[in-house]
Amino acid sequence: MSQELGGVMNITQTQHLFNVDFLAMCMMGLIFFLGLNIVVFSISYMRGDSSYRYYFYRLFFLIISLAIMVSADHLFLFFLACASSNFFLSRLMAHKKVWEAASFSGFFALKNFFFGLFFLGAAFSILYLHNGELSIQKICELASDYPVSRTASIFLLIYAMIQSAILPFHKWLLSSLNSPTPVSAMMHAGVVNGGGFILLRFGPLFAGDLIILQFIFVVGVLTSLAGTIWKLMQHDIKRSLAASTIAQMGFMFAQFGLGLYSVTLAHIILHGLYKAFLFLNSGSSLNQKAYDHSNESLSVRTMIASATCTALTLITFCITKKQTPFPADAHLIPQVVLGVTSFQLASGLLSKGWKTKELLLTFLICSLIGGYYGSILFVIENVYGIGVTSIVEVFNPVYLLGGTLLIISWVVFMYGQSIARSVLGDKRLDQVYVSLLNASQPHSQSITTSKKQYKYQEVT
Amino acid sequence: MSTSTALDDSHLELALTVAAPDHEKVNIHDIIEKAWSTIAPSWPIKEFVASNPLQGFVDMPIEEALKLSSALFQQENIPEPIHSINRETIKWCQAFFDEGQAAISMPNRELGLYNCWRRLAVWDDKLHGGDKNKIQLLKNLTDNSEDVISQILSMLKIPEENQELFLILALTTLPGWAAHVKYRNECQHDYHAFKYKATLSDYLAARVVMTALLWPDALDLIHWHQTCLKDNHNADYMHLVSRSEDDYTKPLINQLRTHINAVNKKIGVPDAQFVFCIDVRSEPLREAIESVGNYETFGYAGFFGLPVAFEDRVTQEVLPSCPVILKSKHVLPLENTSKKRYSKKKQAKQIKNVFQGLKYNFTTPLALAELLGLPAGLWMTLQNFFPRYSSKIKQKIMQPAHKKGCCVNHDSEAIGNPNIETESKEIAIPFNDQLLYAETLLKTMGMIHITSPLVIFCGHGCKTENNAFSSALECGACGGRNGTGNAKVVSEILNRDKIQEYLKTKGITISGETLFIAGEHNTTTNEIQLHYHQKINQEKLQEIELLKSQLDVSRDLCNAKFNGLIEPKKNSFNATKKAQVRSSDWSQTRPEWGLANNAAMVVGPRYLTKDIDLQGRSFLQSYDWQHDSDGSLLASIIGGPVVVAHWINSQYLFSSLDNVAFGSGSKVTKNITGKIGIIQGNGSDLMHGLPLQSVNQCDKTPYHTPCRLTTIVYSPLKKVDSVLSENPSVKKLIKNGWLRLFCIDPLDQIIYQLSRKNSENEWIQH
């Protein structure tokens, strides 16, 4: 009886409403930075729109809800903020209700969010009933009891996966592009990161649980691969960006699954900025042609030079991040990804022939990117602190496989397309192409199948 | 497929055994051709060419065409199964017609649309739903698309008399992609033919097979159309249109009437003469320029009569820079390729490629996003808060790599060399052609005695950021591109002594003092950038400097007028600043109004329209009937600029009458597919025509006043009459009410209008 009373009192207590720690500050910084940019962009972009004013109300409330969500400490407040951000996002997506396809996109996303919120509510109830605490901070400190906290973290994970459009909950994001461009920017840079944020916020709940982390890593890598291949197959700029977000969210999950919390946070922020820019800039995409890798070949000389560049990147990265190169733990995988990128960059720069001057320049560029990325991570890691520094000490097969997949997919795409073709055979390839193409289509009702069904005016 | 009943075996047998006899084959070919005639081509978004979306109906009076097109293109409720057929067609069209968005592209495209699709469709369970009969049908399709069409038509039991209509409906229920296929078959220029073929029957074959698979009772489509025709109670557009035409043209014609008697007040030797494009955006600037000094202006189609194309030596792209109704005869280098510039451009291209290679790849984009996050955020902020600076920075970085539009470098020795005979190879226009172009150009405008020290040929282009529709704002006479290249070439030609000598024999005198230079009219900010040799003498340089300062004044005046400011002197700088911000703002959806509100075209000398407030709504073509004894110059104006202006006018007219059916819809939710066109949101039919933001002030209030083009020719009636008799296609446009023609006869000073009533040239006096 007294316990219940305590619970009621807890709900009304205000001192634990917010927890503005480093994570919250980073996220708030990101949200307000993006929010401000997107509001300013929208002022002229949306001018003349018949729902101009409502658009800004909704955008304002979305930004506020997100800001509350990332700084909330109180379970109930957190839940409310999540729910309201989801609600306002779906309203923004269905910007013009008379346009049925857009209206459906909003509805479809909301349906997914409801499903997620149900699990979030369930997770929070478990956490509250088990710990008798409403403060997220305290819950995280108390986390110990496995079966209970694991159930809660599985539920949290489901919410996070829906929010971040992780396989198999990716469909809503692929179907979300009926929204005005700045809404897409906010969605892809701000809202979908919500999943990653929740994982980080409840990080300690996951920290000791290797099985869940491995699971997160596996879905992350799979999502990343699926998102990438879909992105490469898309024919319109926005869906290509959406698929790319799915890939990036998958990678973010993989980073979390490795226990690299601070790397995850860095990814959330950096990818958010990058993707918001790409969406806002999507009107310029006519002049950017996709690159044809099919006749790529490297001379041994260039390969050696590129490998040296890769080494330089990794060295500067490790120096600035104060880390050993090729560690036998989770840190290896971000290094692998960076290394592959550096190799690709160097070989691209050197591909059209090079002499000492070009080589030195490439050396410089590659060292700079390693040092730059390393220092960002170093700063975040040191301030963020709770980065559960390499809980994955021993390299296990799951992680090894994931990392290998990331390398192999790149190698095959760059240099093995013809081999893959001959191994699979034309027919099988056709079949794979069609099934991947169909899998990456948005929900059928969110496509405007007849011109006259597209509408821009609220009242005709 | 739960919605459609499975095909029974008798259907299948029919489909597979009906072998088309030879005479029937010819027949189906004709039917296909006829069906396609209802579809007007639509150009890719990169080279937006304004055209009449109802081009297929110009053979009938516009009133009837509007009724028919409303039944064909403007139906909101199309039969349910069409939705799923369209969805699959859109999916496959996006895949096949992609020009560089996808890094993993559709396999087998070299087989052509139909055969490529046929190979993949077998695996598409969204088409056959796992139904064995349907899979068998797909497997048994022949490789000849025309045969397949006739087989499917008989399988669907479409009666012979309805086959054409059925095919028409197959096209018009998804008009956007059909218009793109039509473009690929009939309008693409030779220099950059699409790699993968998609013939008219290819597209129709894929379309009808999908129809047969998803809607076995597709015969109902015919019935649906018949009911559409019956309850066609569309708003009477023509009423609205002719009223707004009168609002502008009636006062205009009355004012012109009073001007006929005005003698051409020669202002002595003008300090400079300008030749602008006929574009309606030139007119306000011309007026402003004339008001600030002793300047004379002319109007000529912005390609200045040069059927040229420009080649980018780095990308090896050849871009025609003349109206689409002409074929470009000469290919010139886009820029003079000094070695340094060439290698710089190459470098820039390679860096771009490296970036794309990292972006469109496995694994590397994951790190790329992290590496570019902060710079992207910074750049985004810069563009949002300081658009003018960001655009300047961008220009500085991009300048060596990418100069917008066509540009022949004037410093080049090759073109500056006075020795024409050897040079004609370099400039790629044979000497005789140069003479012909120069003579026609000057004679048409009536520039017979050129004494002015400076003659400026102004090509035009727009400067906008992040604007997929920017080519719709460029020069229509240059095929949706910047016309500065043409201006440079024409002034280069006219500066030549040998050309000038020759022109003298033809009665055109050019004073020794005269220098021809090229200008670039930036229609977004109304700035004019002059391009000239650095080596010219000091005196000329001073003249040019003076001219530049006057041009700044006229720019401000023109901008102020368009910003609707009452006190131009006080606020003119602000107006220009505002225009510059609009021009560099990446979030701006209305950087400029383009050719919105175009309504009339005046073919005649400038003094006729001087002091008349044309409100930037008129195309002005300079023409002097006295130098056109045989009417051939007028004939080429009627057949050229008038037709182009009519296309532009129709594009604006229909985009504003129904922005969903004939326009691209709002830019707010636009998406770009395959680097070729606009779609809305997640996916839609290819949108063709102008975006909402080009014709509307806001969602509800239009900006463009829908009206047909009124052409007013200042020339003896006899001459106009005979020209018209020789050009039946233009006459047909007028007779069917797509275009209006007035003639002001300088001899009897009466205004005539060509009547629509009968097929003869009947003129109504006004």
Short mmCIF file of C-alpha atoms in Angstrom, two decimals, chain A residues 17-388:
data_model
loop_
_atom_site.label_atom_id
_atom_site.label_comp_id
_atom_site.label_asym_id
_atom_site.label_seq_id
_atom_site.Cartn_x
_atom_site.Cartn_y
_atom_site.Cartn_z
CA LEU A 17 11.85 15.06 -14.76
CA PHE A 18 14.99 15.91 -16.69
CA ASN A 19 18.51 14.66 -16.87
CA VAL A 20 20.65 16.91 -18.96
CA ASP A 21 23.83 14.89 -19.21
CA PHE A 22 26.37 14.89 -22.02
CA LEU A 23 24.26 12.55 -24.15
CA ALA A 24 21.24 14.81 -23.76
CA MET A 25 23.31 17.88 -24.55
CA CYS A 26 24.75 16.32 -27.68
CA MET A 27 21.33 15.25 -28.87
CA MET A 28 19.74 18.57 -28.00
CA GLY A 29 22.51 20.34 -29.84
CA LEU A 30 21.85 18.18 -32.87
CA ILE A 31 18.10 18.63 -32.70
CA PHE A 32 18.18 22.37 -32.25
CA PHE A 33 20.86 22.83 -34.88
CA LEU A 34 18.92 20.80 -37.41
CA GLY A 35 15.63 22.25 -36.27
CA LEU A 36 16.83 25.79 -36.76
CA ASN A 37 18.26 25.00 -40.17
CA ILE A 38 15.15 23.21 -41.30
CA VAL A 39 12.87 25.96 -40.04
CA VAL A 40 14.90 28.59 -41.88
CA PHE A 41 14.95 26.44 -45.01
CA SER A 42 11.21 25.91 -44.80
CA ILE A 43 10.42 29.60 -44.54
CA SER A 44 11.00 30.14 -48.22
CA TYR A 45 10.69 26.55 -49.37
CA MET A 46 7.13 26.18 -48.12
CA ARG A 47 6.03 29.70 -48.98
CA GLY A 48 2.67 29.81 -50.70
CA ASP A 49 1.63 26.46 -49.29
CA SER A 50 -1.95 26.44 -48.11
CA SER A 51 -1.01 24.64 -44.87
CA TYR A 52 1.96 26.91 -44.23
CA ARG A 53 1.04 27.84 -40.70
CA TYR A 54 0.05 24.34 -39.60
CA TYR A 55 3.26 23.06 -41.04
CA PHE A 56 5.29 25.30 -38.77
CA TYR A 57 3.19 24.51 -35.71
CA ARG A 58 3.75 20.85 -36.27
CA LEU A 59 7.42 21.27 -36.98
CA PHE A 60 7.82 23.34 -33.82
CA PHE A 61 6.06 20.74 -31.69
CA LEU A 62 8.09 17.97 -33.27
CA ILE A 63 11.34 19.72 -32.40
CA ILE A 64 10.17 20.43 -28.85
CA SER A 65 9.03 16.84 -28.32
CA LEU A 66 12.34 15.54 -29.54
CA ALA A 67 14.21 17.91 -27.26
CA ILE A 68 12.14 16.80 -24.30
CA MET A 69 12.61 13.17 -25.20
CA VAL A 70 16.39 13.38 -25.25
CA SER A 71 16.57 15.22 -21.96
CA ALA A 72 13.81 13.44 -20.04
CA ASP A 73 14.67 11.39 -17.01
CA HIS A 74 11.15 10.55 -15.99
CA LEU A 75 9.79 7.41 -17.64
CA PHE A 76 6.36 8.87 -18.14
CA LEU A 77 7.65 12.11 -19.59
CA PHE A 78 9.96 10.17 -21.84
CA PHE A 79 7.08 8.08 -23.09
CA LEU A 80 4.90 11.12 -23.70
CA ALA A 81 7.67 12.87 -25.59
CA CYS A 82 8.22 9.79 -27.78
CA ALA A 83 4.53 9.51 -28.48
CA SER A 84 4.11 13.15 -29.32
CA SER A 85 7.16 13.26 -31.57
CA ASN A 86 5.78 10.28 -33.43
CA PHE A 87 2.38 11.89 -33.69
CA PHE A 88 3.66 15.19 -35.03
CA LEU A 89 5.98 13.47 -37.45
CA SER A 90 3.15 11.46 -38.94
CA ARG A 91 1.06 14.61 -39.25
CA LEU A 92 3.89 16.34 -41.04
CA MET A 93 4.24 13.37 -43.36
CA ALA A 94 0.60 13.59 -44.36
CA HIS A 95 1.11 17.24 -45.13
CA LYS A 96 -1.84 17.41 -47.51
CA LYS A 97 -4.57 15.09 -46.34
CA VAL A 98 -6.45 15.25 -49.65
CA TRP A 99 -3.52 13.56 -51.30
CA GLU A 100 -4.43 10.00 -50.42
CA ALA A 101 -1.00 8.49 -50.88
CA ALA A 102 0.55 11.04 -48.50
CA SER A 103 -2.21 10.61 -46.03
CA PHE A 104 -1.62 6.89 -46.15
CA SER A 105 2.13 7.32 -45.60
CA GLY A 106 1.40 9.21 -42.41
CA PHE A 107 -1.12 6.65 -41.30
CA PHE A 108 1.18 3.78 -42.09
CA ALA A 109 4.03 5.33 -40.11
CA LEU A 110 1.70 6.03 -37.22
CA LYS A 111 0.56 2.43 -37.23
CA ASN A 112 4.16 1.32 -36.93
CA PHE A 113 4.83 3.86 -34.22
CA PHE A 114 1.80 2.69 -32.23
CA PHE A 115 3.12 -0.79 -32.36
CA GLY A 116 6.45 0.49 -31.12
CA LEU A 117 4.91 2.64 -28.42
CA PHE A 118 3.07 -0.39 -27.14
CA PHE A 119 6.38 -2.12 -26.58
CA LEU A 120 7.93 0.99 -25.12
CA GLY A 121 5.05 1.26 -22.68
CA ALA A 122 5.41 -2.40 -21.79
CA ALA A 123 9.15 -1.99 -21.25
CA PHE A 124 8.64 1.04 -19.05
CA SER A 125 5.95 -0.72 -17.02
CA ILE A 126 8.24 -3.64 -16.39
CA LEU A 127 11.08 -1.36 -15.41
CA TYR A 128 8.88 0.62 -13.09
CA LEU A 129 7.18 -2.35 -11.47
CA HIS A 130 10.46 -4.14 -11.02
CA ASN A 131 12.53 -1.27 -9.73
CA GLY A 132 9.86 0.94 -8.27
CA GLU A 133 11.68 3.83 -9.84
CA LEU A 134 10.62 6.33 -12.43
CA SER A 135 13.98 7.93 -12.95
CA ILE A 136 15.78 6.49 -15.91
CA GLN A 137 19.11 7.30 -14.31
CA LYS A 138 18.27 5.28 -11.22
CA ILE A 139 16.81 2.43 -13.23
CA CYS A 140 20.03 2.20 -15.16
CA GLU A 141 22.05 2.17 -11.96
CA LEU A 142 19.91 -0.58 -10.52
CA ALA A 143 19.89 -2.78 -13.59
CA SER A 144 21.05 -6.17 -12.56
CA ASP A 145 18.28 -8.70 -12.52
CA TYR A 146 18.64 -10.52 -15.80
CA PRO A 147 15.34 -12.12 -16.78
CA VAL A 148 13.36 -8.99 -15.98
CA SER A 149 15.69 -6.45 -17.39
CA ARG A 150 16.25 -8.59 -20.45
CA THR A 151 12.53 -8.64 -21.17
CA ALA A 152 12.46 -4.88 -20.76
CA SER A 153 15.46 -4.40 -22.97
CA ILE A 154 14.00 -6.63 -25.67
CA PHE A 155 10.88 -4.47 -25.64
CA LEU A 156 12.98 -1.34 -25.73
CA LEU A 157 14.91 -2.80 -28.60
CA ILE A 158 11.73 -3.44 -30.59
CA TYR A 159 10.74 0.21 -30.16
CA ALA A 160 14.21 1.31 -31.18
CA MET A 161 14.15 -0.92 -34.26
CA ILE A 162 10.84 0.49 -35.41
CA GLN A 163 11.98 4.02 -34.78
CA SER A 164 15.22 3.52 -36.68
CA ALA A 165 13.61 1.51 -39.49
CA ILE A 166 15.71 -1.57 -38.81
CA LEU A 167 14.80 -4.76 -40.68
CA PRO A 168 12.01 -5.96 -40.65
CA PHE A 169 10.45 -2.64 -39.62
CA HIS A 170 11.92 -0.62 -42.48
CA LYS A 171 8.86 -0.33 -44.68
CA TRP A 172 7.47 2.82 -43.10
CA LEU A 173 10.61 4.76 -43.85
CA LEU A 174 10.70 3.61 -47.48
CA SER A 175 7.08 4.72 -47.76
CA SER A 176 7.59 8.08 -46.09
CA LEU A 177 8.68 10.17 -49.05
CA ASN A 178 5.36 11.79 -49.77
CA SER A 179 6.39 14.30 -47.12
CA PRO A 180 7.70 17.75 -47.98
CA THR A 181 11.48 17.68 -48.43
CA PRO A 182 12.39 19.46 -45.15
CA VAL A 183 10.21 17.00 -43.24
CA SER A 184 12.18 14.17 -44.77
CA ALA A 185 15.35 15.94 -43.69
CA MET A 186 14.11 16.21 -40.12
CA MET A 187 12.90 12.63 -40.18
CA HIS A 188 16.08 11.11 -41.51
CA ALA A 189 18.40 13.25 -39.46
CA GLY A 190 16.46 13.62 -36.26
CA VAL A 191 13.62 11.23 -35.72
CA VAL A 192 15.03 7.94 -36.95
CA ASN A 193 17.99 8.50 -34.66
CA GLY A 194 15.52 8.15 -31.81
CA GLY A 195 16.08 4.41 -31.89
CA GLY A 196 19.81 4.77 -31.43
CA PHE A 197 19.29 7.35 -28.74
CA ILE A 198 17.00 5.07 -26.72
CA LEU A 199 19.57 2.32 -26.85
CA LEU A 200 22.20 4.75 -25.59
CA ARG A 201 19.91 6.18 -22.94
CA PHE A 202 19.26 2.71 -21.57
CA GLY A 203 22.76 1.62 -22.42
CA PRO A 204 23.57 0.14 -19.03
CA LEU A 205 20.60 -2.22 -19.39
CA PHE A 206 22.21 -3.69 -22.46
CA ALA A 207 25.78 -3.39 -21.36
CA GLY A 208 26.18 -6.68 -19.64
CA ASP A 209 24.03 -8.67 -21.97
CA LEU A 210 26.23 -10.13 -24.66
CA ILE A 211 23.45 -12.09 -26.32
CA ILE A 212 21.27 -9.05 -26.91
CA LEU A 213 24.26 -7.03 -28.05
CA GLN A 214 25.16 -9.73 -30.52
CA PHE A 215 21.62 -9.82 -31.75
CA ILE A 216 21.65 -6.04 -32.21
CA PHE A 217 24.92 -6.33 -34.07
CA VAL A 218 23.58 -9.01 -36.39
CA VAL A 219 20.35 -7.19 -37.29
CA GLY A 220 22.42 -4.06 -37.66
CA VAL A 221 24.83 -5.56 -40.16
CA LEU A 222 22.04 -7.28 -42.08
CA THR A 223 20.03 -4.06 -42.23
CA SER A 224 23.09 -2.19 -43.33
CA LEU A 225 23.74 -4.60 -46.19
CA ALA A 226 20.11 -4.69 -47.28
CA GLY A 227 19.84 -0.91 -47.10
CA THR A 228 23.01 -0.50 -49.12
CA ILE A 229 21.99 -2.83 -51.90
CA TRP A 230 18.55 -1.24 -52.07
CA LYS A 231 20.08 2.18 -52.18
CA LEU A 232 22.30 1.19 -55.07
CA MET A 233 19.27 -0.10 -56.96
CA GLN A 234 16.95 2.85 -56.49
CA HIS A 235 16.03 5.08 -59.39
CA ASP A 236 14.80 8.16 -57.62
CA ILE A 237 16.88 10.35 -55.40
CA LYS A 238 14.68 10.39 -52.34
CA ARG A 239 14.12 6.67 -52.10
CA SER A 240 17.80 6.19 -52.63
CA LEU A 241 18.44 8.50 -49.68
CA ALA A 242 15.85 6.62 -47.61
CA ALA A 243 17.48 3.29 -48.33
CA SER A 244 20.82 4.83 -47.48
CA THR A 245 19.42 5.95 -44.13
CA ILE A 246 18.32 2.39 -43.48
CA ALA A 247 21.86 1.24 -44.19
CA GLN A 248 23.31 3.87 -41.87
CA MET A 249 20.87 3.05 -39.09
CA GLY A 250 21.86 -0.58 -39.45
CA PHE A 251 25.48 0.39 -39.09
CA MET A 252 24.65 2.47 -36.05
CA PHE A 253 22.96 -0.53 -34.49
CA ALA A 254 25.98 -2.64 -35.32
CA GLN A 255 28.22 -0.14 -33.57
CA PHE A 256 25.98 -0.26 -30.54
CA GLY A 257 25.98 -4.01 -30.70
CA LEU A 258 29.74 -3.88 -30.46
CA GLY A 259 29.38 -1.96 -27.23
CA LEU A 260 30.96 1.13 -28.74
CA TYR A 261 28.54 3.64 -27.30
CA SER A 262 30.54 6.73 -28.02
CA VAL A 263 31.12 5.67 -31.63
CA THR A 264 27.37 5.18 -31.91
CA LEU A 265 26.74 8.68 -30.59
CA ALA A 266 29.23 10.12 -33.06
CA HIS A 267 27.50 8.30 -35.88
CA ILE A 268 24.08 9.59 -34.84
CA ILE A 269 25.26 13.19 -34.90
CA LEU A 270 27.45 13.06 -37.99
CA HIS A 271 25.07 11.04 -40.10
CA GLY A 272 22.22 13.30 -39.02
CA LEU A 273 23.98 16.37 -40.33
CA TYR A 274 25.05 14.64 -43.51
CA LYS A 275 21.65 13.25 -44.36
CA ALA A 276 19.78 16.45 -43.57
CA PHE A 277 22.06 18.26 -45.98
CA LEU A 278 21.56 15.65 -48.69
CA PHE A 279 17.80 15.86 -48.43
CA LEU A 280 17.66 19.62 -48.49
CA ASN A 281 20.07 19.57 -51.41
CA SER A 282 18.12 16.90 -53.32
CA GLY A 283 16.94 19.44 -55.90
CA SER A 284 20.52 19.53 -57.19
CA SER A 285 20.79 15.82 -57.75
CA LEU A 286 20.33 16.10 -61.51
CA ASN A 287 23.99 16.86 -61.98
CA GLN A 288 25.35 14.10 -59.83
CA LYS A 289 25.66 10.87 -61.70
CA ALA A 290 26.05 7.55 -59.97
CA TYR A 291 29.48 6.15 -60.50
CA ASP A 292 29.93 3.11 -62.64
CA HIS A 293 32.25 0.68 -60.93
CA SER A 294 31.92 -2.05 -63.50
CA ASN A 295 35.24 -1.48 -65.28
CA GLU A 296 37.33 -0.83 -62.23
CA SER A 297 40.81 -2.30 -62.22
CA LEU A 298 43.86 -1.47 -60.22
CA SER A 299 47.49 -1.81 -61.06
CA VAL A 300 49.69 -3.42 -58.44
CA ARG A 301 51.56 -0.16 -58.06
CA THR A 302 48.39 1.77 -57.27
CA MET A 303 47.21 -0.98 -54.99
CA ILE A 304 50.38 -0.78 -52.93
CA ALA A 305 50.16 2.99 -52.79
CA SER A 306 46.53 2.81 -51.72
CA ALA A 307 47.33 0.25 -49.07
CA THR A 308 49.99 2.59 -47.72
CA CYS A 309 47.40 5.35 -47.60
CA THR A 310 45.08 3.05 -45.69
CA ALA A 311 47.83 2.33 -43.21
CA LEU A 312 48.45 6.06 -42.81
CA THR A 313 44.78 6.70 -42.14
CA LEU A 314 44.65 3.99 -39.53
CA ILE A 315 47.85 5.18 -37.89
CA THR A 316 46.68 8.76 -37.57
CA PHE A 317 43.30 7.49 -36.43
CA CYS A 318 44.84 5.37 -33.71
CA ILE A 319 47.19 8.12 -32.60
CA THR A 320 44.47 10.71 -32.26
CA LYS A 321 42.06 8.29 -30.66
CA LYS A 322 44.79 6.86 -28.40
CA GLN A 323 44.12 3.32 -29.39
CA THR A 324 46.13 0.39 -30.63
CA PRO A 325 45.87 -0.49 -34.29
CA PHE A 326 44.13 -3.77 -35.13
CA PRO A 327 42.96 -4.46 -31.59
CA ALA A 328 41.52 -7.88 -30.93
CA ASP A 329 38.23 -6.43 -29.82
CA ALA A 330 35.20 -4.53 -31.00
CA HIS A 331 37.25 -1.49 -31.95
CA LEU A 332 38.53 -3.38 -34.92
CA ILE A 333 35.33 -3.06 -36.90
CA PRO A 334 35.15 0.75 -37.12
CA GLN A 335 38.81 0.58 -38.09
CA VAL A 336 38.02 -1.88 -40.83
CA VAL A 337 35.28 0.34 -42.22
CA LEU A 338 37.54 3.36 -42.08
CA GLY A 339 40.34 1.41 -43.71
CA VAL A 340 38.16 0.23 -46.58
CA THR A 341 36.99 3.79 -47.14
CA SER A 342 40.50 5.11 -47.08
CA PHE A 343 41.62 2.48 -49.58
CA GLN A 344 38.75 3.34 -51.88
CA LEU A 345 39.48 7.04 -51.59
CA ALA A 346 43.17 6.63 -52.28
CA SER A 347 42.72 4.24 -55.19
CA GLY A 348 40.13 6.59 -56.67
CA LEU A 349 42.42 9.57 -56.40
CA LEU A 350 45.33 7.66 -57.87
CA SER A 351 43.40 5.71 -60.47
CA LYS A 352 44.12 8.08 -63.36
CA GLY A 353 47.87 7.78 -63.05
CA TRP A 354 50.11 9.41 -60.47
CA LYS A 355 53.56 10.68 -59.70
CA THR A 356 55.24 11.65 -56.46
CA LYS A 357 53.26 14.86 -56.15
CA GLU A 358 49.88 13.16 -56.39
CA LEU A 359 51.01 10.40 -54.09
CA LEU A 360 52.14 12.81 -51.39
CA LEU A 361 48.90 14.71 -51.68
CA THR A 362 46.92 11.51 -51.27
CA PHE A 363 49.09 10.55 -48.30
CA LEU A 364 48.25 13.88 -46.75
CA ILE A 365 44.52 13.58 -47.39
CA CYS A 366 44.36 10.08 -46.03
CA SER A 367 46.31 10.96 -42.90
CA LEU A 368 44.08 13.96 -42.36
CA ILE A 369 40.85 12.03 -42.52
CA GLY A 370 42.18 9.45 -40.08
CA GLY A 371 43.31 12.13 -37.67
CA TYR A 372 40.09 14.09 -38.08
CA TYR A 373 37.81 11.16 -37.40
CA GLY A 374 40.03 9.92 -34.58
CA SER A 375 39.92 13.26 -32.81
CA ILE A 376 36.15 13.49 -33.02
CA LEU A 377 35.85 10.07 -31.45
CA PHE A 378 38.49 10.91 -28.88
CA VAL A 379 36.60 13.98 -27.72
CA ILE A 380 33.26 12.21 -27.52
CA GLU A 381 34.71 9.17 -25.83
CA ASN A 382 36.42 11.21 -23.18
CA VAL A 383 33.55 13.49 -22.37
CA TYR A 384 30.82 10.94 -22.80
CA GLY A 385 32.63 8.58 -20.47
CA ILE A 386 30.07 5.83 -20.15
CA GLY A 387 31.33 4.44 -23.42
CA VAL A 388 31.44 0.87 -22.18
#
